[in-house]
Amino acid sequence: MKVQPLTPVIGAEVSGLDLCNLSDGEFDDLKDTFTKHSVLFFRDQPTLAPDDQVAFAKRFGPLHTHPAAPTLAEQDEVFVIHAHKDSKVANGNGWHTDVSCDEEPPLATMLQLHLLPATGGDTLFASMYAAFETLSETMQNFLLTLQAHHESEHVYRGRYSDRGVEDADKVYPRALHPVVRTHPESKRRALYVNPSFTTRIEGLSRQESNALLGMLFQHQQRPEFQVRFNWSPNAIALWDNRCTHHFAMWDYWPEERKGHRVTIKGERPFLEAMNEALNEAPVLGNLRLSRQL
Ligand code: SIN
């Protein structure tokens, strides 16, 4: 396995692996690499059959069922990502982490794109470790005391009606999560609010909540927290929803972009008390300095 980091804070390109035939040792190494870089990209893979993609994803744990999305008829764990000239929306065209409105939001998402526009259609990813760790300590300590509401009615209602999803009787999920969550494997803290699903901070007035969320949403989008992936046919991205945001650029209309997405079930977000040793854990190079900006 060859690992090529793409930025100091997020993202690595991995080559030399046959994802459908990984030994347990190779899978363990891949998982460690995933924890370290938060999003991995693979370019040297064949088109994965839906069953193979599902089988690989299940090595991380049971799969997550999306509350709204259209799936493959023969494999309902596969969400079909598809935008074309008649699309009303393109999935992921705004900063978010997947389905944070669920009580137990997905741990990770794996997307393989089969059909690409001639140019455009990149996906941007941002590190929410970097976003949290570059805030002032005073702000960090305040955020550690807060919880936020994540809702999805405004996101999902009618969203996929042109793709045959009938949702008149559906109740879309909502949840209350800590504003900062501890990653269960890295033990690092990540900012866990996003502009798509997070609507309000518990215990603050509407004005206070809007002001604080507005500041955090703007801060999260700093370019030095990001990596941008320019897809090639059959490339795969595997991202950690617990510590990243992503944004799928819909800059290619009227062209078409299509692929298969599978999500792995996560646990309820939690915030663990920090000990001294963990306090020193973040290694972010010059991002520590940019806290002074
Ligand atoms: C998404 O799952 O948010 C879509 C990502 C993409 O299409 O690049």
PDB file of C-alpha atoms and ligand atoms in Angstrom:
ATOM      1  CA  MET A   1       0.000   0.000   0.000  1.00  0.00           C
ATOM      2  CA  LYS A   2       1.359   3.403  -1.003  1.00  0.00           C
ATOM      3  CA  VAL A   3       0.021   6.447   0.856  1.00  0.00           C
ATOM      4  CA  GLN A   4       0.543   9.926  -0.574  1.00  0.00           C
ATOM      5  CA  PRO A   5      -0.668  12.668   1.818  1.00  0.00           C
ATOM      6  CA  LEU A   6      -2.299  15.542  -0.069  1.00  0.00           C
ATOM      7  CA  THR A   7      -2.218  18.332   2.532  1.00  0.00           C
ATOM      8  CA  PRO A   8      -0.744  18.670   6.043  1.00  0.00           C
ATOM      9  CA  VAL A   9      -4.193  18.392   7.640  1.00  0.00           C
ATOM     10  CA  ILE A  10      -6.514  16.243   5.533  1.00  0.00           C
ATOM     11  CA  GLY A  11      -6.570  13.714   2.713  1.00  0.00           C
ATOM     12  CA  ALA A  12      -4.298  11.078   1.229  1.00  0.00           C
ATOM     13  CA  GLU A  13      -4.247   9.158  -2.006  1.00  0.00           C
ATOM     14  CA  VAL A  14      -3.831   5.411  -1.534  1.00  0.00           C
ATOM     15  CA  SER A  15      -2.650   3.058  -4.272  1.00  0.00           C
ATOM     16  CA  GLY A  16      -1.568  -0.548  -4.628  1.00  0.00           C
ATOM     17  CA  LEU A  17      -4.562  -2.177  -2.928  1.00  0.00           C
ATOM     18  CA  ASP A  18      -7.266  -4.466  -4.277  1.00  0.00           C
ATOM     19  CA  LEU A  19     -10.117  -3.258  -2.082  1.00  0.00           C
ATOM     20  CA  CYS A  20     -12.238  -6.335  -2.766  1.00  0.00           C
ATOM     21  CA  ASN A  21      -9.540  -8.758  -1.623  1.00  0.00           C
ATOM     22  CA  LEU A  22      -7.832  -7.180   1.368  1.00  0.00           C
ATOM     23  CA  SER A  23      -6.240  -9.408   3.969  1.00  0.00           C
ATOM     24  CA  ASP A  24      -7.082  -8.612   7.611  1.00  0.00           C
ATOM     25  CA  GLY A  25      -3.614  -7.070   8.009  1.00  0.00           C
ATOM     26  CA  GLU A  26      -4.065  -4.841   4.959  1.00  0.00           C
ATOM     27  CA  PHE A  27      -7.488  -3.787   6.184  1.00  0.00           C
ATOM     28  CA  ASP A  28      -6.092  -2.867   9.624  1.00  0.00           C
ATOM     29  CA  ASP A  29      -3.370  -0.744   7.986  1.00  0.00           C
ATOM     30  CA  LEU A  30      -5.971   0.920   5.798  1.00  0.00           C
ATOM     31  CA  LYS A  31      -8.135   1.707   8.824  1.00  0.00           C
ATOM     32  CA  ASP A  32      -5.166   3.325  10.606  1.00  0.00           C
ATOM     33  CA  THR A  33      -4.427   5.364   7.475  1.00  0.00           C
ATOM     34  CA  PHE A  34      -8.077   6.407   7.338  1.00  0.00           C
ATOM     35  CA  THR A  35      -8.018   7.529  10.982  1.00  0.00           C
ATOM     36  CA  LYS A  36      -4.850   9.514  10.323  1.00  0.00           C
ATOM     37  CA  HIS A  37      -5.923  11.340   7.129  1.00  0.00           C
ATOM     38  CA  SER A  38      -9.761  11.515   7.543  1.00  0.00           C
ATOM     39  CA  VAL A  39     -10.418  11.098   3.809  1.00  0.00           C
ATOM     40  CA  LEU A  40      -8.781   8.627   1.425  1.00  0.00           C
ATOM     41  CA  PHE A  41      -8.829   8.579  -2.367  1.00  0.00           C
ATOM     42  CA  PHE A  42      -8.247   5.528  -4.566  1.00  0.00           C
ATOM     43  CA  ARG A  43      -7.776   5.923  -8.321  1.00  0.00           C
ATOM     44  CA  ASP A  44      -6.596   2.492  -9.392  1.00  0.00           C
ATOM     45  CA  GLN A  45      -9.780   0.473  -8.828  1.00  0.00           C
ATOM     46  CA  PRO A  46     -12.099  -1.300 -11.286  1.00  0.00           C
ATOM     47  CA  THR A  47     -15.825  -0.476 -11.386  1.00  0.00           C
ATOM     48  CA  LEU A  48     -17.052  -2.147  -8.213  1.00  0.00           C
ATOM     49  CA  ALA A  49     -20.163  -4.295  -8.472  1.00  0.00           C
ATOM     50  CA  PRO A  50     -22.743  -3.096  -5.897  1.00  0.00           C
ATOM     51  CA  ASP A  51     -22.272  -6.298  -3.848  1.00  0.00           C
ATOM     52  CA  ASP A  52     -18.500  -5.804  -3.770  1.00  0.00           C
ATOM     53  CA  GLN A  53     -18.804  -2.173  -2.705  1.00  0.00           C
ATOM     54  CA  VAL A  54     -21.243  -3.191   0.043  1.00  0.00           C
ATOM     55  CA  ALA A  55     -18.964  -6.063   1.146  1.00  0.00           C
ATOM     56  CA  PHE A  56     -15.940  -3.748   1.417  1.00  0.00           C
ATOM     57  CA  ALA A  57     -17.900  -1.087   3.343  1.00  0.00           C
ATOM     58  CA  LYS A  58     -19.238  -3.729   5.759  1.00  0.00           C
ATOM     59  CA  ARG A  59     -15.705  -4.446   6.918  1.00  0.00           C
ATOM     60  CA  PHE A  60     -15.949  -1.125   8.791  1.00  0.00           C
ATOM     61  CA  GLY A  61     -19.272  -2.112  10.384  1.00  0.00           C
ATOM     62  CA  PRO A  62     -22.994  -2.396   9.623  1.00  0.00           C
ATOM     63  CA  LEU A  63     -24.332  -0.082   6.920  1.00  0.00           C
ATOM     64  CA  HIS A  64     -26.441   2.999   7.459  1.00  0.00           C
ATOM     65  CA  THR A  65     -29.822   3.432   5.795  1.00  0.00           C
ATOM     66  CA  HIS A  66     -30.360   6.888   4.324  1.00  0.00           C
ATOM     67  CA  PRO A  67     -33.670   8.467   5.443  1.00  0.00           C
ATOM     68  CA  ALA A  68     -34.512   9.963   2.039  1.00  0.00           C
ATOM     69  CA  ALA A  69     -32.284   8.953  -0.829  1.00  0.00           C
ATOM     70  CA  PRO A  70     -33.139   6.883  -3.915  1.00  0.00           C
ATOM     71  CA  THR A  71     -31.340   3.527  -3.880  1.00  0.00           C
ATOM     72  CA  LEU A  72     -30.630   0.749  -6.367  1.00  0.00           C
ATOM     73  CA  ALA A  73     -33.618  -1.561  -6.865  1.00  0.00           C
ATOM     74  CA  GLU A  74     -31.464  -4.663  -6.465  1.00  0.00           C
ATOM     75  CA  GLN A  75     -29.314  -3.371  -3.591  1.00  0.00           C
ATOM     76  CA  ASP A  76     -31.017  -0.923  -1.246  1.00  0.00           C
ATOM     77  CA  GLU A  77     -27.799  -0.155   0.632  1.00  0.00           C
ATOM     78  CA  VAL A  78     -26.457   1.654  -2.446  1.00  0.00           C
ATOM     79  CA  PHE A  79     -27.460   5.311  -2.875  1.00  0.00           C
ATOM     80  CA  VAL A  80     -27.253   6.374  -6.527  1.00  0.00           C
ATOM     81  CA  ILE A  81     -25.537   9.754  -6.879  1.00  0.00           C
ATOM     82  CA  HIS A  82     -26.742  11.217 -10.154  1.00  0.00           C
ATOM     83  CA  ALA A  83     -27.025  14.717 -11.597  1.00  0.00           C
ATOM     84  CA  HIS A  84     -27.802  15.604 -15.218  1.00  0.00           C
ATOM     85  CA  LYS A  85     -29.409  18.322 -17.307  1.00  0.00           C
ATOM     86  CA  ASP A  86     -32.914  17.762 -15.872  1.00  0.00           C
ATOM     87  CA  SER A  87     -31.861  17.470 -12.222  1.00  0.00           C
ATOM     88  CA  LYS A  88     -33.460  19.866  -9.766  1.00  0.00           C
ATOM     89  CA  VAL A  89     -30.747  19.290  -7.186  1.00  0.00           C
ATOM     90  CA  ALA A  90     -27.327  17.709  -7.116  1.00  0.00           C
ATOM     91  CA  ASN A  91     -26.512  15.815  -3.983  1.00  0.00           C
ATOM     92  CA  GLY A  92     -24.063  17.388  -1.563  1.00  0.00           C
ATOM     93  CA  ASN A  93     -23.913  20.785  -3.256  1.00  0.00           C
ATOM     94  CA  GLY A  94     -23.297  22.632   0.028  1.00  0.00           C
ATOM     95  CA  TRP A  95     -21.005  22.102   3.019  1.00  0.00           C
ATOM     96  CA  HIS A  96     -22.213  19.285   5.262  1.00  0.00           C
ATOM     97  CA  THR A  97     -21.369  16.046   6.984  1.00  0.00           C
ATOM     98  CA  ASP A  98     -23.636  13.192   6.011  1.00  0.00           C
ATOM     99  CA  VAL A  99     -27.029  12.865   7.726  1.00  0.00           C
ATOM    100  CA  SER A 100     -25.969  14.620  10.948  1.00  0.00           C
ATOM    101  CA  CYS A 101     -29.723  14.869  11.665  1.00  0.00           C
ATOM    102  CA  ASP A 102     -29.727  11.160  12.608  1.00  0.00           C
ATOM    103  CA  GLU A 103     -29.391  10.141  16.257  1.00  0.00           C
ATOM    104  CA  GLU A 104     -26.555   7.912  15.076  1.00  0.00           C
ATOM    105  CA  PRO A 105     -25.083   9.629  12.005  1.00  0.00           C
ATOM    106  CA  PRO A 106     -22.916   7.665   9.577  1.00  0.00           C
ATOM    107  CA  LEU A 107     -19.346   6.898  10.549  1.00  0.00           C
ATOM    108  CA  ALA A 108     -18.043   7.008   6.995  1.00  0.00           C
ATOM    109  CA  THR A 109     -19.145   7.243   3.383  1.00  0.00           C
ATOM    110  CA  MET A 110     -17.653   5.539   0.352  1.00  0.00           C
ATOM    111  CA  LEU A 111     -18.379   6.952  -3.096  1.00  0.00           C
ATOM    112  CA  GLN A 112     -17.257   5.586  -6.455  1.00  0.00           C
ATOM    113  CA  LEU A 113     -18.005   7.758  -9.485  1.00  0.00           C
ATOM    114  CA  HIS A 114     -18.448   5.950 -12.788  1.00  0.00           C
ATOM    115  CA  LEU A 115     -19.500   8.782 -15.079  1.00  0.00           C
ATOM    116  CA  LEU A 116     -17.925  12.234 -14.993  1.00  0.00           C
ATOM    117  CA  PRO A 117     -18.383  15.561 -16.724  1.00  0.00           C
ATOM    118  CA  ALA A 118     -15.547  16.684 -19.043  1.00  0.00           C
ATOM    119  CA  THR A 119     -14.461  19.192 -16.397  1.00  0.00           C
ATOM    120  CA  GLY A 120     -15.722  20.145 -12.940  1.00  0.00           C
ATOM    121  CA  GLY A 121     -17.637  17.993 -10.475  1.00  0.00           C
ATOM    122  CA  ASP A 122     -14.828  18.067  -7.892  1.00  0.00           C
ATOM    123  CA  THR A 123     -15.550  17.313  -4.250  1.00  0.00           C
ATOM    124  CA  LEU A 124     -14.024  19.447  -1.488  1.00  0.00           C
ATOM    125  CA  PHE A 125     -13.377  18.066   1.984  1.00  0.00           C
ATOM    126  CA  ALA A 126     -12.563  20.042   5.148  1.00  0.00           C
ATOM    127  CA  SER A 127     -11.040  18.933   8.437  1.00  0.00           C
ATOM    128  CA  MET A 128     -13.214  19.669  11.442  1.00  0.00           C
ATOM    129  CA  TYR A 129     -10.270  18.827  13.715  1.00  0.00           C
ATOM    130  CA  ALA A 130      -8.438  21.766  12.145  1.00  0.00           C
ATOM    131  CA  ALA A 131     -11.548  23.924  12.460  1.00  0.00           C
ATOM    132  CA  PHE A 132     -11.830  23.209  16.189  1.00  0.00           C
ATOM    133  CA  GLU A 133      -8.138  23.297  17.017  1.00  0.00           C
ATOM    134  CA  THR A 134      -7.580  26.728  15.427  1.00  0.00           C
ATOM    135  CA  LEU A 135     -10.241  28.477  17.511  1.00  0.00           C
ATOM    136  CA  SER A 136      -9.117  30.447  20.566  1.00  0.00           C
ATOM    137  CA  GLU A 137      -9.026  28.446  23.789  1.00  0.00           C
ATOM    138  CA  THR A 138     -11.748  30.660  25.227  1.00  0.00           C
ATOM    139  CA  MET A 139     -14.050  29.856  22.313  1.00  0.00           C
ATOM    140  CA  GLN A 140     -13.106  26.159  22.431  1.00  0.00           C
ATOM    141  CA  ASN A 141     -13.988  25.983  26.122  1.00  0.00           C
ATOM    142  CA  PHE A 142     -17.332  27.695  25.520  1.00  0.00           C
ATOM    143  CA  LEU A 143     -18.195  25.350  22.629  1.00  0.00           C
ATOM    144  CA  LEU A 144     -17.401  22.308  24.795  1.00  0.00           C
ATOM    145  CA  THR A 145     -20.400  23.217  26.962  1.00  0.00           C
ATOM    146  CA  LEU A 146     -22.914  23.368  24.079  1.00  0.00           C
ATOM    147  CA  GLN A 147     -25.266  21.107  22.163  1.00  0.00           C
ATOM    148  CA  ALA A 148     -26.911  21.866  18.816  1.00  0.00           C
ATOM    149  CA  HIS A 149     -30.077  20.811  17.019  1.00  0.00           C
ATOM    150  CA  HIS A 150     -29.671  19.085  13.650  1.00  0.00           C
ATOM    151  CA  GLU A 151     -32.791  18.884  11.458  1.00  0.00           C
ATOM    152  CA  SER A 152     -33.566  17.502   8.017  1.00  0.00           C
ATOM    153  CA  GLU A 153     -37.160  18.380   7.102  1.00  0.00           C
ATOM    154  CA  HIS A 154     -35.930  21.490   5.253  1.00  0.00           C
ATOM    155  CA  VAL A 155     -33.264  19.432   3.459  1.00  0.00           C
ATOM    156  CA  TYR A 156     -35.104  16.286   2.434  1.00  0.00           C
ATOM    157  CA  ARG A 157     -38.829  17.087   2.016  1.00  0.00           C
ATOM    158  CA  GLY A 158     -39.612  16.596  -1.693  1.00  0.00           C
ATOM    159  CA  ARG A 159     -35.923  16.595  -2.585  1.00  0.00           C
ATOM    160  CA  TYR A 160     -35.966  13.375  -4.573  1.00  0.00           C
ATOM    161  CA  SER A 161     -39.523  13.571  -5.947  1.00  0.00           C
ATOM    162  CA  ASP A 162     -38.198  13.678  -9.522  1.00  0.00           C
ATOM    163  CA  ARG A 163     -36.440  10.370  -8.822  1.00  0.00           C
ATOM    164  CA  GLY A 164     -39.580   8.570  -7.665  1.00  0.00           C
ATOM    165  CA  VAL A 165     -39.248   9.076  -3.895  1.00  0.00           C
ATOM    166  CA  GLU A 166     -42.719   9.656  -2.397  1.00  0.00           C
ATOM    167  CA  ASP A 167     -42.381  11.180   1.086  1.00  0.00           C
ATOM    168  CA  ALA A 168     -45.811  12.592   2.035  1.00  0.00           C
ATOM    169  CA  ASP A 169     -46.049  10.323   5.118  1.00  0.00           C
ATOM    170  CA  LYS A 170     -42.418  10.430   6.106  1.00  0.00           C
ATOM    171  CA  VAL A 171     -41.151  12.017   9.284  1.00  0.00           C
ATOM    172  CA  TYR A 172     -37.599  13.200   8.730  1.00  0.00           C
ATOM    173  CA  PRO A 173     -35.071  12.820  11.560  1.00  0.00           C
ATOM    174  CA  ARG A 174     -33.795  15.423  13.976  1.00  0.00           C
ATOM    175  CA  ALA A 175     -31.281  15.099  16.778  1.00  0.00           C
ATOM    176  CA  LEU A 176     -29.436  17.003  19.476  1.00  0.00           C
ATOM    177  CA  HIS A 177     -25.639  16.547  19.353  1.00  0.00           C
ATOM    178  CA  PRO A 178     -22.628  18.027  21.150  1.00  0.00           C
ATOM    179  CA  VAL A 179     -21.177  21.001  19.266  1.00  0.00           C
ATOM    180  CA  VAL A 180     -17.765  19.377  19.634  1.00  0.00           C
ATOM    181  CA  ARG A 181     -17.377  15.612  19.452  1.00  0.00           C
ATOM    182  CA  THR A 182     -14.581  13.247  20.364  1.00  0.00           C
ATOM    183  CA  HIS A 183     -13.474  10.940  17.589  1.00  0.00           C
ATOM    184  CA  PRO A 184     -13.660   7.452  19.109  1.00  0.00           C
ATOM    185  CA  GLU A 185     -10.438   6.247  17.459  1.00  0.00           C
ATOM    186  CA  SER A 186      -8.125   9.274  17.215  1.00  0.00           C
ATOM    187  CA  LYS A 187      -9.504  10.738  20.486  1.00  0.00           C
ATOM    188  CA  ARG A 188      -9.200  14.180  18.864  1.00  0.00           C
ATOM    189  CA  ARG A 189     -11.986  16.729  19.083  1.00  0.00           C
ATOM    190  CA  ALA A 190     -13.856  17.868  15.988  1.00  0.00           C
ATOM    191  CA  LEU A 191     -16.308  20.718  15.490  1.00  0.00           C
ATOM    192  CA  TYR A 192     -19.662  19.076  14.814  1.00  0.00           C
ATOM    193  CA  VAL A 193     -22.014  21.714  13.395  1.00  0.00           C
ATOM    194  CA  ASN A 194     -22.666  22.216   9.683  1.00  0.00           C
ATOM    195  CA  PRO A 195     -24.647  24.705   7.566  1.00  0.00           C
ATOM    196  CA  SER A 196     -26.911  22.090   5.971  1.00  0.00           C
ATOM    197  CA  PHE A 197     -28.421  20.399   9.032  1.00  0.00           C
ATOM    198  CA  THR A 198     -27.529  22.422  12.163  1.00  0.00           C
ATOM    199  CA  THR A 199     -30.335  24.860  12.879  1.00  0.00           C
ATOM    200  CA  ARG A 200     -29.920  26.075  16.456  1.00  0.00           C
ATOM    201  CA  ILE A 201     -27.729  25.929  19.523  1.00  0.00           C
ATOM    202  CA  GLU A 202     -29.578  24.729  22.579  1.00  0.00           C
ATOM    203  CA  GLY A 203     -29.920  27.262  25.392  1.00  0.00           C
ATOM    204  CA  LEU A 204     -29.010  30.358  23.348  1.00  0.00           C
ATOM    205  CA  SER A 205     -31.475  32.950  22.064  1.00  0.00           C
ATOM    206  CA  ARG A 206     -32.196  32.815  18.322  1.00  0.00           C
ATOM    207  CA  GLN A 207     -30.009  35.909  17.805  1.00  0.00           C
ATOM    208  CA  GLU A 208     -27.104  34.459  19.807  1.00  0.00           C
ATOM    209  CA  SER A 209     -27.396  31.093  18.111  1.00  0.00           C
ATOM    210  CA  ASN A 210     -27.473  32.596  14.603  1.00  0.00           C
ATOM    211  CA  ALA A 211     -24.448  34.767  15.344  1.00  0.00           C
ATOM    212  CA  LEU A 212     -22.405  31.911  16.790  1.00  0.00           C
ATOM    213  CA  LEU A 213     -23.355  29.424  14.071  1.00  0.00           C
ATOM    214  CA  GLY A 214     -22.665  32.049  11.395  1.00  0.00           C
ATOM    215  CA  MET A 215     -19.158  32.607  12.771  1.00  0.00           C
ATOM    216  CA  LEU A 216     -18.488  28.853  13.018  1.00  0.00           C
ATOM    217  CA  PHE A 217     -19.803  28.119   9.493  1.00  0.00           C
ATOM    218  CA  GLN A 218     -17.545  30.827   8.082  1.00  0.00           C
ATOM    219  CA  HIS A 219     -14.531  29.613  10.079  1.00  0.00           C
ATOM    220  CA  GLN A 220     -15.071  25.981   8.983  1.00  0.00           C
ATOM    221  CA  GLN A 221     -14.713  27.013   5.357  1.00  0.00           C
ATOM    222  CA  ARG A 222     -11.160  28.347   5.585  1.00  0.00           C
ATOM    223  CA  PRO A 223      -9.246  26.990   2.580  1.00  0.00           C
ATOM    224  CA  GLU A 224      -6.284  25.770   4.648  1.00  0.00           C
ATOM    225  CA  PHE A 225      -8.545  23.168   6.286  1.00  0.00           C
ATOM    226  CA  GLN A 226      -9.452  21.717   2.868  1.00  0.00           C
ATOM    227  CA  VAL A 227      -8.454  19.244   0.209  1.00  0.00           C
ATOM    228  CA  ARG A 228     -10.117  19.258  -3.213  1.00  0.00           C
ATOM    229  CA  PHE A 229     -10.490  16.024  -5.169  1.00  0.00           C
ATOM    230  CA  ASN A 230     -10.574  16.063  -8.944  1.00  0.00           C
ATOM    231  CA  TRP A 231     -12.248  12.777  -9.877  1.00  0.00           C
ATOM    232  CA  SER A 232     -11.125  10.330 -12.537  1.00  0.00           C
ATOM    233  CA  PRO A 233     -13.402   7.519 -13.801  1.00  0.00           C
ATOM    234  CA  ASN A 234     -13.893   4.832 -11.116  1.00  0.00           C
ATOM    235  CA  ALA A 235     -12.017   6.801  -8.476  1.00  0.00           C
ATOM    236  CA  ILE A 236     -13.253   6.197  -4.938  1.00  0.00           C
ATOM    237  CA  ALA A 237     -13.411   8.588  -1.993  1.00  0.00           C
ATOM    238  CA  LEU A 238     -13.811   7.279   1.547  1.00  0.00           C
ATOM    239  CA  TRP A 239     -14.511  10.020   4.097  1.00  0.00           C
ATOM    240  CA  ASP A 240     -14.893  10.102   7.855  1.00  0.00           C
ATOM    241  CA  ASN A 241     -18.139  11.899   8.677  1.00  0.00           C
ATOM    242  CA  ARG A 242     -17.139  12.294  12.325  1.00  0.00           C
ATOM    243  CA  CYS A 243     -14.385  14.804  11.617  1.00  0.00           C
ATOM    244  CA  THR A 244     -14.884  16.183   8.080  1.00  0.00           C
ATOM    245  CA  HIS A 245     -17.287  18.217   5.962  1.00  0.00           C
ATOM    246  CA  HIS A 246     -17.621  17.933   2.200  1.00  0.00           C
ATOM    247  CA  PHE A 247     -19.038  19.928  -0.701  1.00  0.00           C
ATOM    248  CA  ALA A 248     -19.814  18.396  -4.100  1.00  0.00           C
ATOM    249  CA  MET A 249     -19.444  21.116  -6.754  1.00  0.00           C
ATOM    250  CA  TRP A 250     -22.361  21.278  -9.211  1.00  0.00           C
ATOM    251  CA  ASP A 251     -20.477  23.396 -11.733  1.00  0.00           C
ATOM    252  CA  TYR A 252     -20.926  21.004 -14.673  1.00  0.00           C
ATOM    253  CA  TRP A 253     -24.611  21.470 -15.629  1.00  0.00           C
ATOM    254  CA  PRO A 254     -25.906  20.397 -18.179  1.00  0.00           C
ATOM    255  CA  GLU A 255     -23.405  17.522 -18.113  1.00  0.00           C
ATOM    256  CA  GLU A 256     -23.913  14.301 -16.211  1.00  0.00           C
ATOM    257  CA  ARG A 257     -22.148  12.830 -13.165  1.00  0.00           C
ATOM    258  CA  LYS A 258     -23.055   9.444 -11.685  1.00  0.00           C
ATOM    259  CA  GLY A 259     -21.862   6.918  -9.128  1.00  0.00           C
ATOM    260  CA  HIS A 260     -22.639   4.680  -6.175  1.00  0.00           C
ATOM    261  CA  ARG A 261     -22.466   5.710  -2.547  1.00  0.00           C
ATOM    262  CA  VAL A 262     -22.560   3.487   0.529  1.00  0.00           C
ATOM    263  CA  THR A 263     -22.572   4.736   4.141  1.00  0.00           C
ATOM    264  CA  ILE A 264     -21.423   2.951   7.259  1.00  0.00           C
ATOM    265  CA  LYS A 265     -23.451   3.251  10.435  1.00  0.00           C
ATOM    266  CA  GLY A 266     -21.960   5.362  13.201  1.00  0.00           C
ATOM    267  CA  GLU A 267     -22.538   5.796  16.890  1.00  0.00           C
ATOM    268  CA  ARG A 268     -24.188   8.611  18.801  1.00  0.00           C
ATOM    269  CA  PRO A 269     -21.724  11.551  18.874  1.00  0.00           C
ATOM    270  CA  PHE A 270     -20.151  12.093  22.304  1.00  0.00           C
ATOM    271  CA  LEU A 271     -17.687  14.436  23.956  1.00  0.00           C
ATOM    272  CA  GLU A 272     -15.120  12.909  26.246  1.00  0.00           C
ATOM    273  CA  ALA A 273     -13.421  14.839  29.034  1.00  0.00           C
ATOM    274  CA  MET A 274      -9.930  15.768  27.886  1.00  0.00           C
ATOM    275  CA  ASN A 275      -6.844  14.794  29.860  1.00  0.00           C
ATOM    276  CA  GLU A 276      -3.528  16.604  29.736  1.00  0.00           C
ATOM    277  CA  ALA A 277      -1.896  14.128  27.374  1.00  0.00           C
ATOM    278  CA  LEU A 278      -4.694  14.410  24.826  1.00  0.00           C
ATOM    279  CA  ASN A 279      -4.617  18.174  25.143  1.00  0.00           C
ATOM    280  CA  GLU A 280      -1.188  18.072  23.581  1.00  0.00           C
ATOM    281  CA  ALA A 281      -2.219  15.649  20.859  1.00  0.00           C
ATOM    282  CA  PRO A 282      -3.126  17.947  17.940  1.00  0.00           C
ATOM    283  CA  VAL A 283      -0.296  18.149  15.428  1.00  0.00           C
ATOM    284  CA  LEU A 284      -1.323  20.761  12.949  1.00  0.00           C
ATOM    285  CA  GLY A 285       1.913  22.499  12.069  1.00  0.00           C
ATOM    286  CA  ASN A 286       1.383  26.145  11.302  1.00  0.00           C
ATOM    287  CA  LEU A 287      -2.363  25.955  11.851  1.00  0.00           C
ATOM    288  CA  ARG A 288      -1.591  26.360  15.536  1.00  0.00           C
ATOM    289  CA  LEU A 289      -0.053  29.742  14.716  1.00  0.00           C
ATOM    290  CA  SER A 290      -2.939  30.795  12.557  1.00  0.00           C
ATOM    291  CA  ARG A 291      -5.111  30.699  15.672  1.00  0.00           C
ATOM    292  CA  GLN A 292      -3.678  34.196  16.308  1.00  0.00           C
ATOM    293  CA  LEU A 293      -5.178  35.628  13.086  1.00  0.00           C
TER     294      LEU A 293
HETATM  295  C1  SIN B   1     -22.414  13.499  -1.137  1.00  0.00           C
HETATM  296  O1  SIN B   1     -22.537  12.360  -0.756  1.00  0.00           O
HETATM  297  O2  SIN B   1     -22.566  14.450  -0.402  1.00  0.00           O
HETATM  298  C2  SIN B   1     -22.039  13.695  -2.587  1.00  0.00           C
HETATM  299  C3  SIN B   1     -20.573  13.719  -2.787  1.00  0.00           C
HETATM  300  C4  SIN B   1     -20.219  13.839  -4.236  1.00  0.00           C
HETATM  301  O3  SIN B   1     -21.082  13.621  -5.093  1.00  0.00           O
HETATM  302  O4  SIN B   1     -19.062  14.128  -4.534  1.00  0.00           O
END
